[in-house]
PDB file of C-alpha atoms in Angstrom:
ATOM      1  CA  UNK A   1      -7.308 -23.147  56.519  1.00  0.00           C
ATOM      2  CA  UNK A   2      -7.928 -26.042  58.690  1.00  0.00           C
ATOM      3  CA  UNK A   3     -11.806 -25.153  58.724  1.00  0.00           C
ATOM      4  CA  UNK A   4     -11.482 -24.849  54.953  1.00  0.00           C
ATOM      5  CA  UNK A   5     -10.326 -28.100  54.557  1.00  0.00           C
ATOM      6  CA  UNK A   6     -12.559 -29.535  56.708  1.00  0.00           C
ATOM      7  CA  UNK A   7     -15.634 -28.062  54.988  1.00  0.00           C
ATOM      8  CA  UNK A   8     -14.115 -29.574  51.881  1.00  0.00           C
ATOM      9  CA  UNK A   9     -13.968 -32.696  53.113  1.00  0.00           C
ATOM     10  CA  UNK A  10     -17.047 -32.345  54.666  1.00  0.00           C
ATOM     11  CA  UNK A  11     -18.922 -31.681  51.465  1.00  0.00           C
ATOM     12  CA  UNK A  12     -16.818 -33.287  48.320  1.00  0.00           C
ATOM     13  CA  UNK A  13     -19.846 -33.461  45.805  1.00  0.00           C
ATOM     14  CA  UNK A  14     -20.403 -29.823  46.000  1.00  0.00           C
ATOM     15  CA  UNK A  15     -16.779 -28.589  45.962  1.00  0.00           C
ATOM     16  CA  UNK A  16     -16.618 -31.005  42.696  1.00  0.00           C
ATOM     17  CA  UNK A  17     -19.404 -29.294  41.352  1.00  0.00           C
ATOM     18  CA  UNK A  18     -18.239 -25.656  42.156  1.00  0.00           C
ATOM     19  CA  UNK A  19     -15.180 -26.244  40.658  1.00  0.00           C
ATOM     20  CA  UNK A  20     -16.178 -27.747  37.324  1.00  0.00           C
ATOM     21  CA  UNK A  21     -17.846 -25.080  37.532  1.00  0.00           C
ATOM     22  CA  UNK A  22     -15.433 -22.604  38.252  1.00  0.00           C
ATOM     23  CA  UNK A  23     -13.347 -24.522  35.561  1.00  0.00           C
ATOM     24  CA  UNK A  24     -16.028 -24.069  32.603  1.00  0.00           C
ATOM     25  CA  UNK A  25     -16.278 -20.420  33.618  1.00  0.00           C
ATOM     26  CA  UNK A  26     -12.851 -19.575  33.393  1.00  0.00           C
ATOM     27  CA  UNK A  27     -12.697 -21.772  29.821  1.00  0.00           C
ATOM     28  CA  UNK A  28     -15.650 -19.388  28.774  1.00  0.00           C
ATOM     29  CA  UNK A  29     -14.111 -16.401  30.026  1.00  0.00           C
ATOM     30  CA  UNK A  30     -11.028 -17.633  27.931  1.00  0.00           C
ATOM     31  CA  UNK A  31     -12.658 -18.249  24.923  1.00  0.00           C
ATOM     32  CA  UNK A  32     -14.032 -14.800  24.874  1.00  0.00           C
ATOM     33  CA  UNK A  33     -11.037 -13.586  25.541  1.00  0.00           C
ATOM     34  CA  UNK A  34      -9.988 -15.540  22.404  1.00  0.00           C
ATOM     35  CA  UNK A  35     -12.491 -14.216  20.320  1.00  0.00           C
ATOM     36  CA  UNK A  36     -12.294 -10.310  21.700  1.00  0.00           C
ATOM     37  CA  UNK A  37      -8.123 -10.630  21.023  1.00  0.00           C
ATOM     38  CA  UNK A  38      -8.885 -12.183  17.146  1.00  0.00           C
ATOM     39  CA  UNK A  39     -11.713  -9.046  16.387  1.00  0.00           C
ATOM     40  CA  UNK A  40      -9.020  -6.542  17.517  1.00  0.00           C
ATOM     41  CA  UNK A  41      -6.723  -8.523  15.354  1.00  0.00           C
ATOM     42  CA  UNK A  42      -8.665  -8.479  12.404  1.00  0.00           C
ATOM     43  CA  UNK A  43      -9.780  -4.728  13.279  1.00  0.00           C
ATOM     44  CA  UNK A  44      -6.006  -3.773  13.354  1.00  0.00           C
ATOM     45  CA  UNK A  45      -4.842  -5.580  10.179  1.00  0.00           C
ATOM     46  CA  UNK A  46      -7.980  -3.747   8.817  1.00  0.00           C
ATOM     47  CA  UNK A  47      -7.312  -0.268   9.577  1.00  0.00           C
ATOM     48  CA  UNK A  48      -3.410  -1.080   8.783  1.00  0.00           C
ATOM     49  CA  UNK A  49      -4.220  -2.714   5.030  1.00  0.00           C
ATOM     50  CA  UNK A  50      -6.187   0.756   4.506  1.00  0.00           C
ATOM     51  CA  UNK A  51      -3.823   2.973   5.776  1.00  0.00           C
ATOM     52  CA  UNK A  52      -1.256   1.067   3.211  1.00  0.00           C
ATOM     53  CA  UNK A  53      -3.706   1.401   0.711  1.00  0.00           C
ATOM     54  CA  UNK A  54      -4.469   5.060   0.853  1.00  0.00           C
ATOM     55  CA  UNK A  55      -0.715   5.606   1.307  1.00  0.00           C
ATOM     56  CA  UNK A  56      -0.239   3.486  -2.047  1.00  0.00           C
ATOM     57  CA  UNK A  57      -2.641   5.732  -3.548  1.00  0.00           C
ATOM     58  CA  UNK A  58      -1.384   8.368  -3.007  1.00  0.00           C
ATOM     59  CA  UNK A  59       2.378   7.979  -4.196  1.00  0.00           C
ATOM     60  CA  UNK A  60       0.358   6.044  -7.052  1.00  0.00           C
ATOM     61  CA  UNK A  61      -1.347   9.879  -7.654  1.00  0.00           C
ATOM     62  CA  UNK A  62       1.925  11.719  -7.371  1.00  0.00           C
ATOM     63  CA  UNK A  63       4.240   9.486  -9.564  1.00  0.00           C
ATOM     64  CA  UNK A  64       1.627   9.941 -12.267  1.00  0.00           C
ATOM     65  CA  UNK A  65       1.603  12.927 -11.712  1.00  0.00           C
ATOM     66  CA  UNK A  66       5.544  13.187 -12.042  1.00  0.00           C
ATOM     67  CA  UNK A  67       5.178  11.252 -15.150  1.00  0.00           C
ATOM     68  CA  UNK A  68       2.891  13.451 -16.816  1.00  0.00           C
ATOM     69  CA  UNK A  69       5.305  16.134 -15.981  1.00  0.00           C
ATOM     70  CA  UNK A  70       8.305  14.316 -17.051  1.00  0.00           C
ATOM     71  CA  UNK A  71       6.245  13.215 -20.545  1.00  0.00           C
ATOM     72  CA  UNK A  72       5.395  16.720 -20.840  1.00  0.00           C
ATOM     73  CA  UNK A  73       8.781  17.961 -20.704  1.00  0.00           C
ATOM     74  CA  UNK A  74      10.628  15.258 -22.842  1.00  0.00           C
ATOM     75  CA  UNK A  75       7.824  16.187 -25.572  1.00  0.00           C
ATOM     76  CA  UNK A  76       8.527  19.768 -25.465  1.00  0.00           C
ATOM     77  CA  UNK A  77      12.117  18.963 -25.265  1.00  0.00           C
ATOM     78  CA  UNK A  78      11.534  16.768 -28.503  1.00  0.00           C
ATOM     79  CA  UNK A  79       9.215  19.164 -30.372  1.00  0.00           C
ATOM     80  CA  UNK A  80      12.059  22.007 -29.899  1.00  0.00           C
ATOM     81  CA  UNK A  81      14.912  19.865 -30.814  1.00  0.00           C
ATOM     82  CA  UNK A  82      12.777  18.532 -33.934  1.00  0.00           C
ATOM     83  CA  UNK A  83      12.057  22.163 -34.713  1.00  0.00           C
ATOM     84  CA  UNK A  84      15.938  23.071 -34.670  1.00  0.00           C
ATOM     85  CA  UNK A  85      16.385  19.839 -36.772  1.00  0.00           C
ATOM     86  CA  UNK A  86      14.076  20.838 -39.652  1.00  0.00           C
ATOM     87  CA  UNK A  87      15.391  24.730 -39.578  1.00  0.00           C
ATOM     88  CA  UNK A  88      19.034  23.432 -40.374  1.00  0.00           C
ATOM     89  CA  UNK A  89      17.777  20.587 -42.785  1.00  0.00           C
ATOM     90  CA  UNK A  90      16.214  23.905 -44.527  1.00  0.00           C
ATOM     91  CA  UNK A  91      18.785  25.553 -44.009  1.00  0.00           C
ATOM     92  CA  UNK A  92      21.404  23.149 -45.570  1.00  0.00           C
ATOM     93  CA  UNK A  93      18.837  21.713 -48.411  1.00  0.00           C
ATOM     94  CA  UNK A  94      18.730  26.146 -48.968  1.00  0.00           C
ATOM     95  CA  UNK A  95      22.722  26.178 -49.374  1.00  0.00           C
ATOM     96  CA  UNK A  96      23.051  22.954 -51.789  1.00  0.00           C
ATOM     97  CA  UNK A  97      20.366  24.253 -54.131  1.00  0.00           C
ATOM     98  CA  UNK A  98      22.297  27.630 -53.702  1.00  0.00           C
ATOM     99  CA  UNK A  99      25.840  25.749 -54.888  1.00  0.00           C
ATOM    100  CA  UNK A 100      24.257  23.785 -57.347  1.00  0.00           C
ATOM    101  CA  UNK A 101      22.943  26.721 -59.007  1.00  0.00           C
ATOM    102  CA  UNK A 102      26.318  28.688 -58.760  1.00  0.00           C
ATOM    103  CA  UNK A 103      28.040  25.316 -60.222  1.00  0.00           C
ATOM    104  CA  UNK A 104      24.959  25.685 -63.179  1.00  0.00           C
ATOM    105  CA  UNK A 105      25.535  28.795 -63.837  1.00  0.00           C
ATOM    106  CA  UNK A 106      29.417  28.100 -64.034  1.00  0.00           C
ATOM    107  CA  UNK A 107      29.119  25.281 -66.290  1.00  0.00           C
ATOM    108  CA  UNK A 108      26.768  27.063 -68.532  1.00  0.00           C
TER     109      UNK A 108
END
């Protein structure tokens, strides 16, 4: 260590020099680093906004899908009840024509 620091005194330009030079190398090396941690960033938050968006898609797909069923069923449900409706309006409009005839007939 002794010899070390004697060299370094020895020779104080060129220690200088190696380490500014040293010191720009590791700044480099840190700006890559920079730069290598923001693409995996951006390469995560990527493939994580497409994985949301296929998984948003596809519950989009199936509660359409559950909709259409659901629409399909309330308009069967509607269409039979409308059907049951119209068979007893008949069916009552039938049996006042009936009593108005037998009250007709009985007047007459």
């Amino acid at each position: 260590a002794a010899e070390k620091a004697g060299e370094l005194d020895d020779d104080p330009p060129d220690d200088l020099k190696e380490a500014e030079e040293l010191a720009a190398r590791a700044a480099q090396m840190a700006g890559e680093l920079d730069d290598e941690l923001a693409a995996a960033e951006q390469r995560f938050l990527a493939q994580a906004l497409g994985d949301l968006t296929a998984r948003a898609k596809s519950q989009s797909a199936n509660l359409r899908s559950a909709l259409s069923g659901a629409t399909d069923k309330v308009g069967k449900s509607l269409e039979s009840s409308v059907g049951e409706l119209r068979a007893a309006a008949e069916a009552t409009a039938a049996g006042v024509e009936a009593s108005m005839a037998e009250m007709q007939a009985t007047v007459q």
